[in-house]
Amino acid sequence: MSLPSAEQSALDRHYMARALELARKGIYTAHPNPCVGCVIVRDGQIVGEGWHVRAGQPHAEVHALRQAGDKARDATAYVTLEPCSHHGRTPPCAEALVDAGVARVVAAMQDPNPDVAGKGLLRLMIAGIAVQSGVLESDARALNKGFLKRMEHGLPYVRVKLAMSLDGRTAMASGESKWITGPAARSAVQRLRAQSSVVLTGADTVLADGARLTVRPDELGLDAELTALALTRPPLRVLIDGRLRVPLDAPFFQAGNTLVVTCAAASAREHYLAEGHEMLALANSAGQVDLHKLMVELAARGVNDVLIEAGPGLAGAFTRLGLVDEFQIFVAGKFLGSSARPLLDLPLAKMSEALELKIIEMRAVGDDWRVIAVPA
């Protein structure tokens, strides 16, 4: 006998919340695929669970079906993203659910990937499986912002991380900036790096700070299992260096291979190529690196999320071009003074030109504060 609609809806949200909890385990490893979780329920009991670990390995549904075994027949499968219907590096999950004999599939949302885009749900319905979509959809979309933006707009989701004093300064006039914020804030930044497909910076930051922009396991603040997972998929480090000012013996290059985006002539790039670094020449009409073309290029390579850790010049340039989706600003309880460097190079003359932001989260991180804001 079927449950009353209100009771069934509450159960659907309950089990989907668990599926989303499982999906979040993939935030460090699933790229370029989305984070997906699956829960299989029969007779009011969870009989199978799974989440997608990394590209090329079984999807969440397959893990959950393996755990459920014969108990998957006539069960309900809760999936945070529409089951795939195409043969990629793994077989289609929609077929696996059909073969397992599940009676109902509840998806949080439809997959925007044009290879799927409703075809997975349609395949299930054709097989006689009851299908529902849209349960906790906003939570599912928030989990995969980068994947969704890449699929829907051909661009990665761009976060700019900034650290500043209470008077809005990021470094002393000399360039000294270590450390504005405390250990808890720096640990949060390490987790942001580990979650990103790309960590991007500019020549000024690398030259001034000796930055490496690697993921430091001792600062992640994760348990041993998640730390190990995070280190298996380090983000691609991208350096914007239009005139190739950063020498090859800089700590940034010594930390491993990187992608250098430049306007320099081919002959100037040969030394970097010889050292194993990838070079990408992208110049705009002004003879500067074309940042929009770079984002399109990164998306074409399967990049979902870009974390920008740069000085006021480059961060300001991305902001002026409207390429920033989210600002993560760490605020320290200190003043650096009027001669210190500003947060962004954003020359505005009138109040009407001000960039309005919507603050979506503000919380304490150790002795500092983290403000997450998006362009309004």
Short mmCIF file of C-alpha atoms in Angstrom, two decimals:
data_model
loop_
_atom_site.label_atom_id
_atom_site.label_comp_id
_atom_site.label_asym_id
_atom_site.label_seq_id
_atom_site.Cartn_x
_atom_site.Cartn_y
_atom_site.Cartn_z
CA MET A 1 0.00 0.00 0.00
CA SER A 2 1.41 3.38 -0.97
CA LEU A 3 2.12 6.01 1.67
CA PRO A 4 0.19 9.29 1.88
CA SER A 5 1.83 11.90 -0.33
CA ALA A 6 3.03 14.11 2.54
CA GLU A 7 4.63 11.19 4.34
CA GLN A 8 6.23 9.91 1.15
CA SER A 9 7.60 13.37 0.35
CA ALA A 10 9.18 13.59 3.79
CA LEU A 11 10.79 10.16 3.33
CA ASP A 12 12.03 11.15 -0.13
CA ARG A 13 13.72 14.24 1.29
CA HIS A 14 15.20 12.21 4.14
CA TYR A 15 16.81 9.62 1.88
CA MET A 16 17.89 12.22 -0.68
CA ALA A 17 19.62 14.15 2.10
CA ARG A 18 21.59 10.99 2.86
CA ALA A 19 22.45 10.60 -0.83
CA LEU A 20 23.74 14.19 -0.89
CA GLU A 21 25.83 13.49 2.21
CA LEU A 22 27.44 10.59 0.36
CA ALA A 23 27.92 12.68 -2.78
CA ARG A 24 29.93 15.29 -0.84
CA LYS A 25 32.61 12.68 -0.21
CA GLY A 26 33.64 13.13 -3.84
CA ILE A 27 34.42 16.85 -3.67
CA TYR A 28 38.17 16.22 -3.67
CA THR A 29 38.33 13.47 -6.30
CA ALA A 30 35.35 13.37 -8.69
CA HIS A 31 36.58 16.10 -11.08
CA PRO A 32 35.85 16.48 -13.95
CA ASN A 33 32.77 14.43 -13.17
CA PRO A 34 30.08 15.70 -10.81
CA CYS A 35 29.75 14.56 -7.21
CA VAL A 36 26.96 11.98 -7.06
CA GLY A 37 25.51 9.86 -4.26
CA CYS A 38 22.98 7.04 -4.33
CA VAL A 39 20.85 5.36 -1.66
CA ILE A 40 18.71 2.26 -2.30
CA VAL A 41 15.76 1.70 0.02
CA ARG A 42 13.51 -1.35 0.30
CA ASP A 43 10.74 -1.85 2.86
CA GLY A 44 11.83 1.21 4.78
CA GLN A 45 15.46 0.09 5.13
CA ILE A 46 18.60 1.30 3.37
CA VAL A 47 19.99 -1.74 1.57
CA GLY A 48 22.68 -0.07 -0.54
CA GLU A 49 24.74 3.11 -0.61
CA GLY A 50 27.40 4.49 -2.93
CA TRP A 51 29.16 7.61 -4.15
CA HIS A 52 31.25 8.46 -7.18
CA VAL A 53 34.93 8.56 -6.25
CA ARG A 54 36.70 9.49 -9.48
CA ALA A 55 36.36 9.58 -13.26
CA GLY A 56 36.73 6.22 -14.94
CA GLN A 57 35.58 4.32 -11.86
CA PRO A 58 32.05 3.03 -11.13
CA HIS A 59 29.34 5.61 -10.60
CA ALA A 60 27.40 5.98 -7.37
CA GLU A 61 24.50 3.81 -8.58
CA VAL A 62 26.79 0.89 -9.36
CA HIS A 63 28.37 0.97 -5.90
CA ALA A 64 24.93 1.10 -4.26
CA LEU A 65 23.53 -1.72 -6.43
CA ARG A 66 26.52 -3.93 -5.65
CA GLN A 67 25.94 -3.41 -1.94
CA ALA A 68 22.20 -4.03 -2.25
CA GLY A 69 22.50 -7.21 -4.35
CA ASP A 70 19.14 -8.99 -4.79
CA LYS A 71 17.51 -6.56 -2.36
CA ALA A 72 17.55 -3.90 -5.11
CA ARG A 73 14.58 -5.60 -6.82
CA ASP A 74 11.37 -3.61 -6.22
CA ALA A 75 13.36 -1.04 -4.22
CA THR A 76 13.57 2.76 -4.58
CA ALA A 77 16.84 4.33 -5.69
CA TYR A 78 17.60 7.89 -4.61
CA VAL A 79 20.22 9.57 -6.82
CA THR A 80 21.51 13.13 -6.56
CA LEU A 81 21.82 13.43 -10.36
CA GLU A 82 19.92 11.82 -13.20
CA PRO A 83 21.40 8.37 -13.97
CA CYS A 84 23.54 8.43 -17.08
CA SER A 85 22.23 6.80 -20.24
CA HIS A 86 25.32 6.74 -22.46
CA HIS A 87 28.42 4.59 -22.73
CA GLY A 88 31.40 6.64 -21.59
CA ARG A 89 34.33 5.31 -19.60
CA THR A 90 31.73 3.30 -17.65
CA PRO A 91 28.46 1.61 -18.72
CA PRO A 92 25.17 3.55 -18.40
CA CYS A 93 23.71 3.60 -14.88
CA ALA A 94 20.13 3.75 -16.17
CA GLU A 95 20.59 0.30 -17.68
CA ALA A 96 22.09 -1.01 -14.44
CA LEU A 97 19.02 0.18 -12.51
CA VAL A 98 16.70 -1.43 -15.05
CA ASP A 99 18.61 -4.71 -14.92
CA ALA A 100 18.51 -4.69 -11.10
CA GLY A 101 14.72 -4.46 -11.16
CA VAL A 102 14.26 -1.32 -9.07
CA ALA A 103 10.66 -0.15 -8.92
CA ARG A 104 11.20 3.60 -8.47
CA VAL A 105 13.94 6.14 -9.05
CA VAL A 106 14.00 9.54 -7.37
CA ALA A 107 16.53 12.01 -8.80
CA ALA A 108 17.45 15.34 -7.27
CA MET A 109 17.82 16.92 -10.69
CA GLN A 110 18.18 16.32 -14.40
CA ASP A 111 21.70 16.06 -15.77
CA PRO A 112 22.57 19.09 -17.96
CA ASN A 113 25.18 17.03 -19.82
CA PRO A 114 23.84 16.91 -23.43
CA ASP A 115 24.82 13.22 -23.56
CA VAL A 116 22.21 12.61 -20.83
CA ALA A 117 19.79 15.57 -20.47
CA GLY A 118 16.62 13.62 -19.72
CA LYS A 119 17.54 10.48 -21.65
CA GLY A 120 18.39 8.57 -18.48
CA LEU A 121 15.02 9.30 -16.88
CA LEU A 122 13.26 8.48 -20.15
CA ARG A 123 15.02 5.11 -20.36
CA LEU A 124 13.79 4.29 -16.86
CA MET A 125 10.21 5.27 -17.67
CA ILE A 126 10.21 3.19 -20.85
CA ALA A 127 11.25 0.21 -18.70
CA GLY A 128 8.20 0.78 -16.48
CA ILE A 129 10.08 2.30 -13.54
CA ALA A 130 8.32 5.08 -11.64
CA VAL A 131 10.41 8.25 -11.89
CA GLN A 132 10.45 11.49 -9.93
CA SER A 133 12.86 14.41 -10.23
CA GLY A 134 13.43 17.65 -8.32
CA VAL A 135 13.77 16.43 -4.71
CA LEU A 136 16.25 18.74 -2.89
CA GLU A 137 17.30 20.09 -6.29
CA SER A 138 18.74 23.35 -4.94
CA ASP A 139 21.05 21.38 -2.63
CA ALA A 140 22.13 19.17 -5.51
CA ARG A 141 22.86 22.17 -7.71
CA ALA A 142 24.88 23.84 -4.95
CA LEU A 143 27.05 20.73 -4.66
CA ASN A 144 28.06 20.76 -8.34
CA LYS A 145 28.20 24.45 -9.23
CA GLY A 146 31.27 24.04 -11.42
CA PHE A 147 30.04 21.02 -13.36
CA LEU A 148 26.68 22.67 -13.97
CA LYS A 149 28.18 25.95 -15.15
CA ARG A 150 30.54 24.14 -17.51
CA MET A 151 27.69 22.12 -18.99
CA GLU A 152 25.20 24.98 -19.19
CA HIS A 153 27.47 27.90 -20.15
CA GLY A 154 30.78 26.47 -21.35
CA LEU A 155 32.69 28.18 -18.54
CA PRO A 156 34.07 27.03 -15.17
CA TYR A 157 32.78 28.32 -11.85
CA VAL A 158 35.28 30.96 -10.71
CA ARG A 159 36.01 31.69 -7.06
CA VAL A 160 38.33 34.47 -5.96
CA LYS A 161 39.95 33.94 -2.59
CA LEU A 162 41.07 37.10 -0.82
CA ALA A 163 42.54 37.77 2.60
CA MET A 164 42.35 41.23 4.07
CA SER A 165 42.57 43.29 7.22
CA LEU A 166 39.57 45.07 8.71
CA ASP A 167 40.58 48.19 6.76
CA GLY A 168 40.44 46.30 3.47
CA ARG A 169 44.18 45.87 2.88
CA THR A 170 45.92 42.77 1.59
CA ALA A 171 49.64 43.51 2.00
CA MET A 172 52.00 46.17 3.22
CA ALA A 173 53.31 48.68 0.71
CA SER A 174 56.49 46.58 0.47
CA GLY A 175 54.43 43.56 -0.62
CA GLU A 176 54.78 41.74 2.71
CA SER A 177 51.61 39.73 3.36
CA LYS A 178 52.51 36.73 5.56
CA TRP A 179 50.42 36.19 7.48
CA ILE A 180 47.29 38.34 7.48
CA THR A 181 45.03 35.54 8.68
CA GLY A 182 45.53 32.76 11.20
CA PRO A 183 45.98 28.97 10.95
CA ALA A 184 42.26 28.10 10.79
CA ALA A 185 41.70 30.42 7.83
CA ARG A 186 44.77 29.06 6.05
CA SER A 187 43.46 25.54 6.59
CA ALA A 188 40.15 26.54 5.00
CA VAL A 189 42.05 27.87 1.99
CA GLN A 190 43.89 24.56 1.67
CA ARG A 191 40.55 22.77 1.47
CA LEU A 192 39.39 25.22 -1.18
CA ARG A 193 42.49 24.39 -3.21
CA ALA A 194 41.96 20.66 -2.84
CA GLN A 195 38.34 20.98 -4.03
CA SER A 196 39.25 22.98 -7.12
CA SER A 197 40.08 21.74 -10.60
CA VAL A 198 42.49 24.64 -11.09
CA VAL A 199 44.34 27.02 -8.80
CA LEU A 200 45.25 30.15 -10.76
CA THR A 201 47.62 32.97 -9.91
CA GLY A 202 49.67 35.72 -11.52
CA ALA A 203 53.33 36.52 -11.89
CA ASP A 204 53.23 39.32 -9.29
CA THR A 205 52.00 36.98 -6.56
CA VAL A 206 54.55 34.30 -7.37
CA LEU A 207 57.42 36.78 -7.47
CA ALA A 208 56.41 38.67 -4.32
CA ASP A 209 55.49 35.72 -2.09
CA GLY A 210 57.52 32.85 -3.50
CA ALA A 211 54.14 31.12 -3.76
CA ARG A 212 53.85 27.44 -4.70
CA LEU A 213 50.05 27.14 -4.46
CA THR A 214 50.22 23.43 -3.71
CA VAL A 215 47.92 21.50 -1.39
CA ARG A 216 49.67 21.07 1.97
CA PRO A 217 48.38 17.90 3.69
CA ASP A 218 49.40 19.00 7.18
CA GLU A 219 47.18 22.10 6.88
CA LEU A 220 44.08 20.50 5.36
CA GLY A 221 42.48 19.75 8.69
CA LEU A 222 40.86 16.56 7.35
CA ASP A 223 40.88 13.01 8.66
CA ALA A 224 43.41 10.56 7.24
CA GLU A 225 41.01 9.05 4.70
CA LEU A 226 39.90 12.36 3.20
CA THR A 227 43.47 13.71 3.24
CA ALA A 228 44.65 10.68 1.27
CA LEU A 229 41.81 11.15 -1.22
CA ALA A 230 42.50 14.86 -1.62
CA LEU A 231 46.16 14.22 -2.41
CA THR A 232 45.34 11.74 -5.19
CA ARG A 233 43.95 14.54 -7.38
CA PRO A 234 45.96 17.73 -6.92
CA PRO A 235 44.56 20.75 -8.79
CA LEU A 236 46.23 21.97 -11.95
CA ARG A 237 48.28 25.07 -11.12
CA VAL A 238 47.93 27.80 -13.72
CA LEU A 239 50.24 30.81 -13.89
CA ILE A 240 49.34 33.92 -15.87
CA ASP A 241 52.64 35.44 -16.87
CA GLY A 242 52.23 37.56 -19.99
CA ARG A 243 55.94 38.43 -20.33
CA LEU A 244 57.43 35.30 -18.71
CA ARG A 245 58.89 37.19 -15.77
CA VAL A 246 58.90 34.25 -13.35
CA PRO A 247 62.23 32.38 -13.59
CA LEU A 248 62.26 28.62 -13.93
CA ASP A 249 64.08 28.21 -10.63
CA ALA A 250 61.23 29.90 -8.72
CA PRO A 251 59.55 27.77 -6.01
CA PHE A 252 56.35 27.74 -8.06
CA PHE A 253 58.00 25.79 -10.87
CA GLN A 254 60.09 23.66 -8.54
CA ALA A 255 56.84 22.40 -6.95
CA GLY A 256 55.85 20.56 -10.14
CA ASN A 257 54.65 21.00 -13.69
CA THR A 258 52.20 23.77 -14.42
CA LEU A 259 50.29 25.50 -17.19
CA VAL A 260 51.75 28.90 -18.07
CA VAL A 261 49.50 31.33 -19.94
CA THR A 262 51.41 34.04 -21.73
CA CYS A 263 51.66 36.49 -24.62
CA ALA A 264 55.38 35.91 -25.12
CA ALA A 265 56.82 34.83 -28.43
CA ALA A 266 57.29 31.13 -29.18
CA SER A 267 61.06 31.36 -28.85
CA ALA A 268 60.75 32.66 -25.29
CA ARG A 269 58.53 29.72 -24.36
CA GLU A 270 60.96 27.00 -25.40
CA HIS A 271 62.84 26.89 -22.08
CA TYR A 272 59.63 26.36 -20.13
CA LEU A 273 58.53 23.58 -22.48
CA ALA A 274 61.91 21.92 -22.10
CA GLU A 275 61.34 21.76 -18.34
CA GLY A 276 58.01 19.97 -18.82
CA HIS A 277 55.66 22.90 -18.31
CA GLU A 278 52.73 23.41 -20.64
CA MET A 279 52.48 26.73 -22.45
CA LEU A 280 49.36 28.46 -23.74
CA ALA A 281 49.55 31.68 -25.74
CA LEU A 282 46.36 33.73 -25.46
CA ALA A 283 46.69 37.41 -26.32
CA ASN A 284 43.87 39.91 -26.71
CA SER A 285 43.88 43.01 -28.90
CA ALA A 286 45.63 44.97 -26.13
CA GLY A 287 48.53 42.51 -26.06
CA GLN A 288 47.49 41.07 -22.69
CA VAL A 289 46.42 37.56 -21.72
CA ASP A 290 42.80 37.09 -22.77
CA LEU A 291 41.17 35.96 -19.54
CA HIS A 292 37.80 35.12 -21.07
CA LYS A 293 39.38 32.91 -23.73
CA LEU A 294 41.39 31.24 -20.98
CA MET A 295 38.20 30.34 -19.09
CA VAL A 296 36.66 28.92 -22.27
CA GLU A 297 39.82 26.90 -22.88
CA LEU A 298 39.86 25.52 -19.34
CA ALA A 299 36.20 24.52 -19.56
CA ALA A 300 36.91 22.72 -22.83
CA ARG A 301 39.55 20.74 -20.94
CA GLY A 302 36.96 19.60 -18.39
CA VAL A 303 37.75 22.16 -15.68
CA ASN A 304 34.76 22.68 -13.39
CA ASP A 305 36.08 25.00 -10.68
CA VAL A 306 38.80 27.66 -10.78
CA LEU A 307 40.20 29.12 -7.56
CA ILE A 308 41.99 32.42 -8.10
CA GLU A 309 44.64 33.32 -5.54
CA ALA A 310 46.20 36.48 -6.89
CA GLY A 311 47.01 40.08 -6.14
CA PRO A 312 44.70 43.07 -6.56
CA GLY A 313 45.64 43.52 -10.22
CA LEU A 314 44.68 40.10 -11.55
CA ALA A 315 41.77 39.64 -9.14
CA GLY A 316 40.49 43.05 -10.19
CA ALA A 317 40.84 42.20 -13.88
CA PHE A 318 38.70 39.07 -13.49
CA THR A 319 36.17 41.11 -11.53
CA ARG A 320 35.96 43.90 -14.10
CA LEU A 321 35.34 41.34 -16.86
CA GLY A 322 32.44 39.81 -14.94
CA LEU A 323 34.15 36.41 -14.79
CA VAL A 324 33.89 35.95 -11.01
CA ASP A 325 31.04 33.83 -9.66
CA GLU A 326 31.98 33.94 -6.00
CA PHE A 327 34.26 35.81 -3.62
CA GLN A 328 35.63 34.07 -0.53
CA ILE A 329 37.06 36.82 1.64
CA PHE A 330 38.93 36.06 4.85
CA VAL A 331 38.96 39.03 7.21
CA ALA A 332 41.54 39.38 9.98
CA GLY A 333 41.04 41.52 13.06
CA LYS A 334 43.86 43.93 12.36
CA PHE A 335 44.60 47.21 10.57
CA LEU A 336 47.40 47.43 8.00
CA GLY A 337 47.17 51.20 7.47
CA SER A 338 46.45 53.59 4.64
CA SER A 339 49.68 52.94 2.72
CA ALA A 340 49.03 49.18 2.49
CA ARG A 341 47.77 47.60 -0.71
CA PRO A 342 44.02 47.52 -1.49
CA LEU A 343 41.89 44.42 -1.89
CA LEU A 344 41.21 44.85 -5.61
CA ASP A 345 42.47 47.02 -8.43
CA LEU A 346 39.00 48.30 -9.24
CA PRO A 347 39.16 52.00 -10.14
CA LEU A 348 35.70 53.43 -9.56
CA ALA A 349 34.82 57.12 -9.50
CA LYS A 350 31.13 57.19 -8.56
CA MET A 351 28.94 55.40 -6.04
CA SER A 352 26.72 54.35 -8.95
CA GLU A 353 29.66 52.33 -10.32
CA ALA A 354 30.03 50.27 -7.17
CA LEU A 355 29.91 46.50 -7.63
CA GLU A 356 27.07 45.22 -5.50
CA LEU A 357 27.49 41.86 -3.80
CA LYS A 358 25.05 39.54 -2.09
CA ILE A 359 26.53 38.08 1.08
CA ILE A 360 25.42 34.46 1.31
CA GLU A 361 27.48 33.38 4.30
CA MET A 362 29.50 34.94 7.10
CA ARG A 363 31.08 32.90 9.88
CA ALA A 364 34.02 32.83 12.23
CA VAL A 365 37.05 30.79 11.18
CA GLY A 366 39.37 30.63 14.16
CA ASP A 367 40.17 34.23 15.06
CA ASP A 368 39.19 35.46 11.59
CA TRP A 369 35.95 35.74 9.60
CA ARG A 370 35.03 34.26 6.25
CA VAL A 371 32.62 36.17 4.04
CA ILE A 372 31.22 34.39 0.98
CA ALA A 373 29.60 36.78 -1.49
CA VAL A 374 28.37 36.63 -5.07
CA PRO A 375 27.84 39.46 -7.58
CA ALA A 376 24.31 40.77 -7.18
#
